[in-house]
XYZ file of C-alpha atoms in Angstrom:
765
model
C -30.270 -3.160 43.348
C -26.690 -5.020 42.881
C -26.585 -8.412 40.858
C -24.507 -11.329 41.240
C -21.728 -11.232 38.337
C -22.286 -15.805 37.261
C -20.474 -17.562 34.887
C -22.091 -20.566 33.974
C -19.802 -23.675 32.846
C -22.295 -25.571 30.958
C -21.977 -29.279 29.097
C -21.724 -33.384 28.916
C -20.209 -34.891 31.809
C -17.159 -36.646 32.379
C -15.555 -33.277 30.192
C -13.167 -31.858 33.160
C -15.619 -29.590 33.719
C -15.504 -29.774 38.268
C -11.930 -29.562 38.224
C -11.933 -25.947 35.607
C -14.335 -24.853 37.450
C -12.876 -24.917 40.754
C -9.227 -24.440 38.890
C -11.145 -21.163 37.465
C -12.024 -20.308 40.689
C -9.390 -20.168 42.360
C -7.523 -18.425 40.044
C -10.293 -15.236 39.930
C -10.662 -15.553 43.982
C -15.290 -16.202 42.979
C -17.119 -18.669 44.197
C -17.719 -21.710 43.558
C -20.847 -22.810 43.054
C -21.736 -27.182 42.507
C -25.052 -26.645 41.388
C -26.405 -30.277 41.579
C -24.583 -29.812 45.346
C -27.207 -27.081 45.939
C -29.745 -28.609 44.878
C -29.193 -31.836 46.614
C -28.662 -29.503 49.517
C -32.295 -27.181 49.588
C -34.021 -30.444 48.589
C -34.822 -28.569 45.263
C -37.187 -31.700 43.041
C -39.020 -29.470 40.692
C -37.981 -27.130 37.725
C -39.733 -24.529 38.758
C -38.017 -25.081 42.327
C -35.089 -25.869 40.870
C -35.391 -22.403 39.372
C -36.321 -20.405 41.670
C -34.165 -21.262 44.461
C -31.369 -20.585 42.241
C -32.284 -17.120 41.693
C -33.224 -16.090 45.584
C -29.469 -17.798 46.688
C -27.577 -14.898 43.965
C -29.852 -11.916 45.355
C -29.350 -13.340 48.975
C -25.696 -12.561 48.041
C -24.618 -10.907 44.554
C -21.539 -11.920 45.159
C -18.659 -13.682 41.734
C -20.184 -16.477 41.166
C -18.597 -19.997 38.833
C -21.397 -21.599 38.648
C -20.656 -26.072 38.457
C -23.653 -26.789 36.059
C -26.468 -24.939 33.775
C -30.110 -24.899 33.907
C -31.379 -28.144 32.171
C -34.110 -27.083 29.820
C -34.194 -24.385 27.248
C -37.506 -22.472 28.938
C -35.075 -22.233 32.486
C -32.490 -20.304 30.935
C -35.635 -18.043 29.148
C -37.513 -17.123 32.475
C -33.223 -16.517 34.282
C -32.396 -14.076 31.608
C -35.140 -12.467 30.886
C -36.798 -12.227 34.550
C -33.489 -12.497 36.553
C -30.497 -11.221 34.584
C -27.987 -12.282 31.932
C -24.782 -13.459 32.815
C -21.653 -12.914 32.423
C -20.471 -15.735 29.815
C -22.280 -18.905 29.215
C -19.345 -21.735 28.854
C -19.615 -24.442 26.444
C -17.325 -27.580 27.249
C -17.666 -28.772 23.356
C -16.912 -32.748 22.955
C -17.874 -35.105 20.244
C -20.679 -37.961 21.744
C -17.753 -40.928 21.198
C -15.641 -39.027 23.770
C -17.445 -37.826 26.568
C -18.990 -41.833 26.675
C -14.360 -43.006 26.504
C -14.365 -40.232 28.973
C -17.150 -42.006 31.223
C -16.118 -45.912 31.036
C -11.932 -44.928 31.901
C -12.362 -41.667 34.548
C -15.299 -43.124 36.385
C -14.809 -46.231 39.363
C -17.733 -48.200 38.838
C -20.497 -46.716 41.359
C -19.785 -43.384 39.021
C -20.101 -45.158 35.378
C -24.287 -45.830 35.629
C -25.106 -41.993 36.814
C -22.903 -40.657 34.826
C -24.456 -42.390 30.856
C -27.624 -41.289 32.969
C -27.103 -37.900 33.037
C -25.787 -37.651 29.572
C -28.621 -38.813 28.541
C -31.248 -36.858 29.506
C -28.049 -33.993 28.710
C -28.719 -35.177 24.676
C -32.721 -34.789 24.983
C -32.222 -31.428 25.593
C -28.978 -29.957 24.356
C -29.993 -29.346 20.435
C -32.078 -26.421 22.475
C -30.555 -25.359 24.767
C -27.785 -24.724 22.438
C -29.772 -23.113 19.904
C -31.145 -20.581 22.056
C -27.724 -19.776 23.718
C -26.019 -19.067 20.226
C -28.327 -15.708 19.544
C -25.917 -13.933 23.173
C -22.555 -12.616 23.024
C -22.166 -14.050 26.417
C -22.553 -17.562 25.126
C -18.440 -19.111 24.246
C -17.392 -21.933 23.729
C -14.179 -24.383 24.488
C -12.402 -27.660 23.587
C -13.102 -30.010 26.053
C -10.934 -32.706 23.762
C -7.996 -31.237 23.301
C -5.181 -33.917 23.841
C -7.679 -36.170 25.603
C -8.987 -36.072 29.341
C -8.906 -39.950 28.760
C -5.682 -40.229 28.318
C -4.122 -36.792 29.322
C -6.331 -36.121 32.383
C -4.000 -33.186 33.735
C -2.619 -31.188 30.113
C -5.741 -31.315 28.312
C -7.330 -30.113 31.593
C -4.550 -27.562 32.037
C -5.361 -26.202 28.160
C -9.103 -26.262 28.447
C -7.782 -23.902 31.591
C -5.935 -21.543 30.005
C -9.119 -21.038 26.943
C -10.868 -20.113 29.642
C -8.502 -17.882 31.593
C -7.226 -15.806 28.193
C -11.894 -14.924 27.963
C -11.758 -13.407 30.845
C -8.462 -12.235 31.589
C -7.979 -8.287 32.324
C -6.548 -5.717 30.427
C -2.940 -5.049 32.621
C -0.550 -2.923 32.089
C 2.950 -2.281 34.496
C 4.169 1.132 34.047
C 7.836 2.128 34.379
C 7.926 6.162 35.492
C 11.182 6.557 36.594
C 12.748 7.927 34.030
C 10.026 10.845 33.727
C 8.304 11.351 36.185
C 6.716 14.223 35.495
C 5.539 12.369 31.942
C 4.182 9.635 33.909
C 1.557 11.524 36.154
C 0.173 13.468 33.595
C 0.336 10.359 31.170
C -1.597 7.887 33.560
C -4.906 11.118 34.461
C -5.215 11.093 30.773
C -5.364 6.951 30.772
C -7.571 7.131 32.989
C -9.587 10.137 32.892
C -10.206 9.782 28.594
C -9.699 5.253 28.475
C -11.757 3.641 31.692
C -7.749 2.104 32.293
C -7.915 2.220 36.693
C -4.687 3.424 38.035
C -3.247 0.060 40.456
C -0.704 1.663 42.455
C 0.645 -1.260 43.890
C 2.875 0.567 47.141
C -0.673 2.576 48.025
C -2.670 -0.974 47.911
C -0.392 -2.160 50.244
C -0.531 0.191 52.847
C -4.641 0.239 52.526
C -4.802 -3.863 53.224
C -1.643 -2.570 55.815
C -4.410 -0.134 57.707
C -7.689 -1.944 57.003
C -5.889 -4.911 59.217
C -7.278 -7.725 57.268
C -5.892 -10.837 57.289
C -3.653 -10.214 54.375
C -2.737 -6.927 55.976
C -1.788 -7.979 59.105
C 0.781 -10.699 57.016
C 2.457 -8.294 54.566
C 3.164 -5.916 58.470
C 4.676 -8.779 59.741
C 7.894 -8.911 56.840
C 7.450 -4.844 56.897
C 8.004 -4.747 60.500
C 11.040 -7.630 60.624
C 12.230 -5.768 58.338
C 11.948 -7.571 54.765
C 9.974 -6.785 51.444
C 6.920 -8.249 51.215
C 6.761 -11.184 49.130
C 6.016 -11.398 44.817
C 3.638 -13.670 46.118
C 1.553 -12.067 49.067
C 1.734 -9.226 46.447
C -0.141 -11.686 43.394
C -2.623 -11.872 45.806
C -3.575 -8.731 46.583
C -3.297 -8.445 43.252
C -6.026 -10.417 42.690
C -9.077 -9.384 44.295
C -8.543 -5.992 42.627
C -8.149 -7.173 39.589
C -11.299 -9.935 38.901
C -13.529 -8.340 42.060
C -15.425 -5.681 38.980
C -16.672 -7.219 35.836
C -17.288 -4.365 34.395
C -13.490 -2.426 35.312
C -11.550 -4.732 33.274
C -8.557 -2.339 32.053
C -5.528 -1.954 34.537
C -2.787 -0.070 34.842
C -0.075 -1.321 37.729
C 2.714 1.085 38.742
C 5.106 0.849 41.796
C 5.153 -3.135 40.053
C 8.672 -4.883 40.854
C 11.453 -4.131 38.821
C 13.108 -7.889 39.074
C 12.665 -9.839 36.030
C 12.402 -12.970 37.976
C 9.430 -10.309 39.518
C 7.548 -10.158 36.168
C 7.502 -13.666 35.662
C 5.882 -14.599 38.234
C 2.778 -12.163 37.884
C 2.802 -14.207 35.038
C 3.349 -17.696 36.125
C 0.803 -16.983 38.996
C -1.979 -14.561 36.694
C -1.613 -14.488 33.158
C 1.208 -12.870 31.090
C 0.741 -9.017 31.262
C -1.146 -6.840 27.842
C 2.026 -3.998 27.489
C 5.407 -2.841 29.437
C 5.013 0.904 29.113
C 8.240 2.613 29.312
C 8.274 6.370 30.302
C 11.881 8.049 28.443
C 12.623 11.707 28.179
C 13.093 12.554 24.538
C 15.966 11.624 22.180
C 16.577 8.244 25.206
C 16.992 5.188 23.995
C 17.121 1.313 25.735
C 19.780 1.671 28.103
C 22.244 -1.591 28.397
C 22.085 -4.473 30.548
C 24.186 -6.843 31.575
C 21.489 -9.160 32.819
C 17.511 -9.505 31.382
C 15.638 -6.720 33.138
C 11.907 -6.546 31.830
C 12.334 -3.809 29.717
C 14.355 -6.385 27.202
C 12.164 -9.485 27.571
C 9.033 -7.242 26.717
C 11.268 -5.447 23.942
C 11.774 -9.450 23.004
C 8.464 -9.719 22.846
C 6.865 -6.724 21.180
C 5.452 -5.567 23.947
C 7.480 -2.453 25.774
C 5.446 0.248 24.504
C 7.875 3.122 24.668
C 5.658 6.934 24.853
C 7.701 9.994 25.808
C 5.016 12.641 25.205
C 1.681 13.058 26.008
C 0.124 12.191 22.341
C -2.173 8.483 23.489
C -2.294 8.067 20.275
C 0.548 4.792 19.953
C -0.829 4.215 23.309
C -3.854 2.862 21.219
C -2.459 1.925 17.952
C -0.478 -0.875 20.559
C -3.443 -2.306 22.081
C -6.637 -1.740 19.649
C -6.026 -4.311 16.921
C -6.748 -2.458 13.388
C -7.059 -3.737 10.047
C -4.310 -2.125 7.724
C -4.549 0.218 5.470
C -2.658 2.505 3.024
C -3.219 4.367 -0.572
C -1.415 4.849 -4.046
C -2.194 8.898 -4.911
C -1.068 10.707 -8.498
C -0.837 12.332 -11.607
C -2.694 10.622 -14.323
C 0.163 8.449 -15.917
C 2.277 8.012 -12.700
C 2.323 4.763 -12.882
C 0.085 4.312 -9.537
C -2.344 1.693 -10.804
C 1.104 -0.795 -11.048
C 2.343 -0.083 -8.214
C -0.635 -0.716 -6.045
C -0.376 -4.084 -7.966
C 3.238 -4.555 -7.322
C 2.539 -3.916 -3.599
C -1.009 -5.789 -3.281
C 0.788 -9.137 -4.992
C 4.210 -9.239 -3.201
C 3.605 -7.885 0.372
C 0.234 -9.339 0.510
C -2.598 -6.517 0.729
C -5.694 -7.050 -0.407
C -6.110 -4.721 -3.715
C -8.926 -1.968 -4.305
C -9.067 -0.238 -7.226
C -11.763 1.678 -8.390
C -12.059 1.100 -12.043
C -15.830 0.167 -14.343
C -15.558 -3.785 -13.056
C -15.075 -3.297 -9.635
C -17.444 -0.421 -9.393
C -19.790 -2.855 -10.641
C -19.226 -4.933 -7.986
C -19.665 -2.496 -5.437
C -23.119 -1.978 -6.484
C -23.828 -5.783 -6.428
C -23.356 -5.493 -2.635
C -24.656 -2.920 -2.117
C -27.984 -3.400 -3.287
C -31.214 -5.660 -1.592
C -31.610 -7.568 -4.526
C -28.697 -11.147 -5.156
C -27.621 -10.648 -8.513
C -28.689 -7.115 -9.751
C -26.932 -3.476 -8.850
C -28.031 0.022 -7.778
C -28.561 2.293 -10.159
C -26.306 4.925 -7.944
C -23.392 4.052 -6.289
C -22.724 7.978 -4.323
C -19.282 8.125 -3.152
C -20.792 8.690 1.366
C -22.215 4.927 -0.348
C -18.401 3.983 -0.475
C -16.917 4.950 2.742
C -20.019 3.992 4.636
C -19.291 0.360 3.331
C -15.282 -0.039 3.937
C -15.325 2.350 7.109
C -18.426 -0.535 8.291
C -15.489 -3.022 6.529
C -12.865 -1.657 8.474
C -14.154 -2.361 11.806
C -15.352 -5.859 11.043
C -11.993 -7.290 10.365
C -8.463 -6.593 12.336
C -5.182 -7.784 10.982
C -6.343 -7.481 7.540
C -4.206 -5.802 4.707
C -5.004 -3.186 2.161
C -4.288 -1.209 -0.658
C -6.552 1.457 -2.020
C -5.386 2.218 -5.764
C -6.659 6.306 -6.158
C -9.500 7.238 -4.388
C -12.429 6.723 -5.191
C -14.431 8.642 -8.044
C -15.785 11.826 -6.897
C -13.815 12.161 -4.115
C -11.686 15.115 -4.377
C -12.796 17.899 -1.404
C -10.800 17.822 1.434
C -13.571 17.238 3.673
C -13.424 14.207 1.690
C -10.453 13.317 1.397
C -10.433 13.081 5.394
C -13.063 11.177 5.395
C -11.786 8.528 3.146
C -8.725 8.728 4.734
C -10.436 7.661 8.388
C -12.075 5.001 7.816
C -10.195 3.478 10.052
C -6.520 5.415 10.482
C -4.299 4.819 7.401
C -0.866 3.823 7.230
C 0.345 4.917 5.203
C 0.116 7.491 1.882
C 2.177 5.844 -1.377
C 2.896 9.310 -3.253
C 3.689 8.577 -7.353
C 5.721 11.758 -8.463
C 6.572 11.894 -12.025
C 8.028 15.207 -14.963
C 5.739 16.606 -17.550
C 7.816 15.069 -20.829
C 7.639 11.273 -19.609
C 3.603 11.471 -18.012
C 3.670 13.226 -22.179
C 5.369 10.033 -23.114
C 3.320 7.422 -21.307
C 0.322 9.213 -22.230
C 1.002 8.325 -26.104
C 2.154 5.044 -25.724
C -0.632 4.170 -24.053
C -2.804 6.174 -26.600
C -1.255 4.591 -29.577
C 0.165 8.274 -30.718
C 3.444 7.982 -32.804
C 6.121 9.036 -31.384
C 6.458 12.006 -32.681
C 3.323 13.628 -32.427
C 3.002 16.942 -30.843
C 0.557 17.479 -27.394
C -2.123 19.560 -28.359
C -3.672 22.294 -26.621
C -6.894 20.417 -24.771
C -3.978 17.087 -23.535
C -1.182 19.917 -22.089
C -5.248 21.321 -20.122
C -6.177 18.263 -19.230
C -2.552 17.656 -17.861
C -2.219 21.083 -16.218
C -5.896 19.943 -14.667
C -4.843 16.394 -13.018
C -1.574 17.717 -12.141
C -3.363 20.561 -9.860
C -5.976 18.092 -8.157
C -3.347 16.029 -7.326
C -1.576 18.729 -6.006
C -4.823 19.477 -3.881
C -5.250 15.935 -2.492
C -1.761 16.093 -1.190
C -2.047 19.351 0.723
C -4.812 17.035 1.912
C -2.749 14.208 2.452
C 0.028 15.913 4.785
C -2.453 17.833 6.922
C -4.049 14.472 7.420
C -0.161 13.003 8.194
C 1.477 15.896 10.588
C -1.827 15.313 12.481
C -1.723 11.533 12.608
C 1.364 10.259 14.130
C 1.557 6.073 13.419
C 0.427 7.482 9.329
C 3.675 8.040 6.842
C 3.638 9.609 3.879
C 6.501 8.420 1.272
C 7.344 10.081 -1.694
C 8.382 7.763 -5.351
C 10.044 9.522 -8.194
C 9.082 7.170 -11.183
C 10.621 8.422 -13.769
C 13.312 6.184 -13.671
C 13.347 2.064 -15.413
C 10.667 0.301 -13.375
C 12.521 -2.234 -11.937
C 14.494 0.304 -10.539
C 11.257 1.267 -8.879
C 10.355 -1.679 -7.694
C 13.299 -1.971 -6.352
C 12.586 1.349 -3.909
C 9.135 0.180 -2.821
C 10.662 -2.471 -1.951
C 12.778 -1.144 0.187
C 9.183 1.048 1.795
C 7.643 -2.039 2.075
C 9.982 -4.410 2.389
C 12.090 -5.267 5.696
C 15.822 -4.699 6.255
C 16.883 -8.132 8.076
C 19.665 -8.254 10.381
C 20.477 -12.576 10.406
C 22.666 -13.709 14.128
C 24.382 -17.733 12.855
C 26.208 -19.474 15.326
C 28.831 -21.735 13.807
C 29.890 -22.941 16.644
C 29.462 -25.766 19.557
C 28.658 -23.293 22.601
C 27.065 -23.960 26.131
C 23.962 -22.563 27.458
C 25.376 -20.156 29.197
C 27.344 -18.837 26.574
C 24.645 -18.674 24.405
C 22.546 -17.017 26.701
C 24.760 -14.926 26.649
C 25.289 -13.836 23.961
C 21.801 -14.149 22.703
C 21.739 -10.954 25.654
C 24.079 -8.643 23.257
C 21.332 -9.716 20.486
C 18.407 -8.942 22.195
C 19.734 -5.435 23.591
C 20.366 -4.331 19.965
C 16.746 -4.975 18.991
C 16.287 -3.653 21.925
C 17.828 0.131 21.511
C 17.011 -0.048 17.857
C 13.759 -1.223 17.950
C 13.796 -4.729 16.155
C 11.286 -7.470 15.920
C 13.606 -9.927 17.861
C 12.792 -13.500 16.559
C 14.683 -16.397 18.003
C 14.242 -18.284 15.039
C 14.847 -21.610 17.222
C 12.566 -21.268 20.043
C 9.689 -20.567 17.652
C 9.642 -23.453 16.454
C 9.571 -25.035 19.494
C 6.535 -23.762 20.659
C 4.754 -24.954 17.195
C 6.753 -28.181 16.774
C 3.496 -29.771 16.976
C 2.109 -27.984 14.336
C 5.021 -28.527 12.398
C 4.992 -32.454 12.675
C 3.938 -33.007 9.321
C 6.138 -30.318 7.616
C 9.060 -32.514 9.927
C 11.180 -34.195 7.462
C 11.965 -37.657 9.436
C 15.374 -37.803 8.306
C 17.482 -40.484 10.161
C 19.365 -37.916 11.841
C 21.471 -36.817 15.371
C 20.913 -33.613 15.072
C 18.265 -31.495 17.702
C 14.484 -32.361 16.146
C 13.517 -28.756 16.136
C 16.908 -27.185 14.877
C 15.395 -24.303 11.574
C 17.751 -27.052 9.568
C 15.599 -30.510 9.919
C 12.660 -27.659 8.059
C 12.603 -26.076 4.392
C 13.020 -22.825 4.240
C 9.836 -21.731 2.891
C 8.227 -23.349 6.047
C 10.529 -21.703 8.874
C 10.059 -17.990 7.156
C 6.225 -18.513 6.883
C 6.218 -19.312 10.663
C 8.708 -15.962 11.350
C 6.603 -13.777 8.467
C 3.572 -15.369 11.580
C 4.861 -14.446 13.924
C 6.112 -10.636 13.126
C 2.145 -9.867 11.519
C 1.590 -10.666 14.744
C 4.013 -9.141 17.312
C 2.060 -5.728 18.875
C 4.423 -3.489 18.052
C 5.312 -3.997 14.451
C 9.056 -2.396 13.264
C 11.044 -2.749 9.362
C 14.097 -4.273 11.142
C 14.125 -7.629 12.598
C 16.527 -9.790 14.165
C 16.223 -12.983 13.619
C 19.108 -15.232 15.866
C 19.787 -18.677 15.638
C 20.065 -18.321 11.778
C 21.352 -19.425 9.472
C 21.614 -22.452 10.562
C 22.645 -24.534 7.083
C 25.919 -24.049 8.471
C 25.789 -24.633 11.545
C 28.361 -27.285 13.589
C 26.713 -30.729 14.907
C 27.611 -34.356 13.970
C 25.971 -34.343 10.710
C 26.385 -37.950 8.163
C 26.560 -36.575 5.080
C 23.393 -36.531 3.056
C 22.237 -34.147 5.534
C 25.344 -31.415 4.940
C 23.043 -30.964 1.385
C 19.636 -29.820 3.292
C 18.938 -27.591 3.461
C 21.398 -25.222 1.973
C 22.515 -22.142 2.954
C 21.928 -20.780 -0.544
C 17.852 -21.539 0.300
C 17.832 -20.139 3.568
C 19.158 -17.122 2.596
C 17.251 -16.225 -0.566
C 13.924 -17.604 1.799
C 15.026 -14.511 3.887
C 15.139 -11.870 1.454
C 11.811 -13.073 -1.027
C 10.183 -13.387 2.555
C 11.064 -10.816 4.686
C 13.374 -8.291 1.968
C 16.958 -7.694 2.557
C 19.831 -8.726 4.641
C 21.716 -5.835 5.587
C 23.694 -7.381 8.091
C 24.578 -11.236 8.746
C 26.940 -11.924 11.656
C 28.220 -15.368 11.912
C 29.721 -16.644 15.093
C 32.454 -18.578 15.199
C 35.043 -20.454 16.552
C 37.313 -20.550 14.266
C 38.576 -17.947 11.782
C 34.798 -18.864 7.850
C 36.541 -19.741 5.190
C 34.213 -16.256 2.707
C 36.233 -16.745 -0.909
C 36.160 -19.006 -3.908
C 38.649 -20.543 -4.736
C 37.656 -23.838 -6.685
C 39.482 -24.578 -9.214
C 39.407 -24.036 -13.289
C 37.407 -26.467 -15.411
C 38.528 -26.939 -19.029
C 37.420 -27.885 -21.771
C 38.575 -29.802 -24.039
C 36.859 -27.824 -27.665
C 36.154 -30.934 -29.702
C 37.193 -31.173 -33.750
C 35.011 -29.540 -36.253
C 34.179 -30.998 -39.018
C 35.042 -29.965 -42.177
C 32.464 -28.267 -44.664
C 30.207 -30.352 -46.727
C 31.230 -30.442 -50.147
C 29.386 -29.613 -53.599
C 28.157 -33.779 -54.488
C 29.554 -35.131 -51.444
C 25.624 -36.289 -50.668
C 23.475 -36.399 -47.945
C 21.287 -34.057 -46.297
C 22.165 -30.581 -47.552
C 23.269 -27.912 -43.871
C 20.506 -26.002 -43.296
C 20.607 -22.282 -43.712
C 20.340 -19.764 -40.335
C 17.370 -19.021 -40.057
C 17.454 -16.743 -37.287
C 16.170 -17.761 -32.925
C 12.679 -18.846 -32.886
C 11.661 -15.544 -32.672
C 12.629 -14.325 -36.630
C 15.763 -13.192 -35.221
C 18.662 -12.978 -37.538
C 22.288 -13.560 -36.851
C 21.751 -14.124 -33.356
C 24.894 -15.867 -32.027
C 23.906 -19.797 -30.484
C 25.085 -19.979 -27.219
C 28.787 -21.500 -26.763
C 29.831 -23.891 -23.547
C 33.086 -22.730 -24.667
C 33.447 -19.080 -24.735
C 32.539 -18.835 -20.632
C 35.351 -20.211 -18.026
C 34.214 -22.373 -15.443
C 35.526 -23.617 -12.098
C 34.372 -27.713 -10.718
C 34.451 -28.518 -7.111
C 32.103 -30.985 -4.849
C 32.396 -29.068 -1.128
C 29.347 -27.678 -1.084
C 29.518 -24.004 -0.255
C 28.916 -21.992 3.394
C 26.965 -19.873 4.046
C 29.536 -16.599 3.425
C 30.969 -17.887 0.742
C 27.569 -17.420 -0.470
C 26.641 -14.316 1.037
C 30.284 -12.718 0.090
C 30.455 -13.433 -3.912
C 26.149 -12.632 -4.216
C 25.653 -9.110 -1.944
C 29.402 -8.078 -1.520
C 29.117 -6.689 1.552
C 30.987 -4.993 3.777
C 33.129 -7.479 5.635
C 34.278 -6.524 9.079
C 35.920 -8.812 11.825
C 35.927 -9.109 15.578
C 37.670 -11.546 18.273
C 35.808 -11.265 21.654
C 35.812 -13.411 24.806
C 32.581 -13.605 27.529
C 34.694 -11.380 28.887
C 34.019 -8.132 25.403
C 30.854 -9.238 24.550
C 29.726 -6.124 25.152
C 31.726 -4.518 21.281
C 29.269 -6.921 19.183
C 26.513 -4.048 20.850
C 28.844 -1.075 20.316
C 29.972 -1.835 17.025
C 26.660 -2.196 15.803
C 25.938 1.142 16.313
C 27.865 1.836 13.438
C 27.354 -0.437 10.841
C 23.545 0.959 12.037
C 24.275 3.837 11.583
C 25.770 3.189 8.613
C 22.936 1.906 6.766
C 20.683 4.504 7.999
C 21.856 7.062 5.520
C 22.804 4.701 2.760
C 19.862 1.949 2.726
C 21.874 0.168 0.107
C 24.963 -0.724 2.126
C 25.543 -4.221 3.866
C 27.706 -6.364 6.192
C 28.984 -9.556 6.560
C 30.138 -9.376 10.183
C 32.435 -12.261 11.792
C 32.279 -12.296 15.688
C 35.539 -14.767 16.504
C 35.310 -16.280 19.636
C 38.385 -16.536 21.871
C 39.435 -17.914 25.490
C 38.494 -17.898 27.881
C 35.103 -18.818 27.419
C 33.423 -18.922 30.605
C 36.375 -21.548 32.076
């Protein structure tokens, strides 16, 4: 027997429940059901009578309901849940007693106040027992019913409550662009339906079916089509609404034949909700094409939501939709330094480190024990695998690095089992030659440098090397099968500093900065921004509009705002410390659905941006601080674009500062009296004859003028300079020129560029 799909709204009076329930019902197409009005209508008085009448109406008309209100007592809820059905959700509007009372006083008429205070008193009598019962169920969810304060800002606060609830109810909806590879799209979408449970909605077919049914909505569509017009997006959205929310068991959809204009996507998201992602079917070797206008592909690429599919592998699709932990493993033979590198990766790039030393094993034994404070006697490999498999299934958005495989994990099937704890993102293989391996072994064992390797030691080294080779073979098999897992190789026969730099290149981001040092009107600004969005889309970069990001998070950042007297835009990045800006940028990048090694920051560096700055504003923050923090937080800057109207001075020509060397007094002779000059006994470390620092042995310059971004970058990074002169008719030159820079960086990761983009007239006269 079909049952009703019920969502209860539960909470105290004067928390916008009724208004929110009506709006949510309208957005989902559900039936709005006011519980208090229903009881009055059916003249239900006792608790039993109310419950029976309610179950009868839901049985007689099994529809989708938003119920404004909830059962008064726990006993009623127990009967309803256990003898009739469990609801889809019970959404609790959480608000403090003081807040509710204030809302009643301010938002109620004099006639309403007495009634609402009485209802609130009844609510409080039963709330604690009822909440304790409801919290046992997964369908119980809580929303903040205070937000910005309903009594002071009802509309904005209630809109935020609606957004919060709709984020719970909204289905996953992806839009597929099939026109670039229709053959692949047909096969792929069929696999997604049959294997992953998604429902494919072809919008054109849905419209035709609605016309054939002769529904009122179908007739309206027919009127447009018969007059040679296109069915308006709003009408198509209303049609989709019925399918997207009708069946609560079906909440995963892929739309095709969806309107391809950017504005029509915006309309969909404004009227319904942001789509989960864009699936862009391309042929092998093809990339996103340049567009002089914003389109869906560019828009969703900039949001990290453009999923490019070029073969039938469902792996990228599943990875995109699954928020899972990211983990990797550092492997290598004994004395290769794998523990050193695992610790470095953990500290530098924010990975949780998992080791297999005695202390770590003891801690794991204690965690697996059922007796607090005691350890299990034996820790087996299956127990370790189960522990981390359970751990990884219950956490998301965390990063882990394993210092090698656990003890006893050497057989092929064991290695694959461990790699499949979730899905490994990377494996770093440490390589070392036998000579360096032996040198490190002697140092660690405190052996004499001239000592020869014994036969036993040689045998141990050979056995260990063979074991590592077998492990590596299984890792290579795994990587070949998993498109999302990468195998990196690190040769550690060089200095530790060189090795750290190599690790940084593997795990750090490659950063591309576009700094705007000109006063641009909005049209020019957006046109230039679109060029860089095109660049990011073509090369699969993460795109970050730094000023826009600050604007979205400004309320959260208000405590960090310098609040100094300034004529600068308060949301300008230069009003915040570089640490604050980079923390925000890094969090944004980490949350993007599609991750990239390459990051393009639009509107940063900001310290040298033009504006009506006062004297104190010219020294904070410095471009030096911003550049340093970018590399410290994200990775190496590969290209710095400076967008200017006038040529930018990138050379430092400070005047020389000549220091006058004071006269040295003659040495004291015997008999002159006074203390004898102490003899130089070396430095604090006991080293003798080490020359002391002498300021006069160096050349100095002096200047009261702060160095600009270009001067600092050219001096410190010594990049290859690039100069382009463009007007609004030739902005695409920036896009075309970037290909050469990017290919150069791909071939040699040490290449860095400083590109000055000088704007020429006419600029949109």
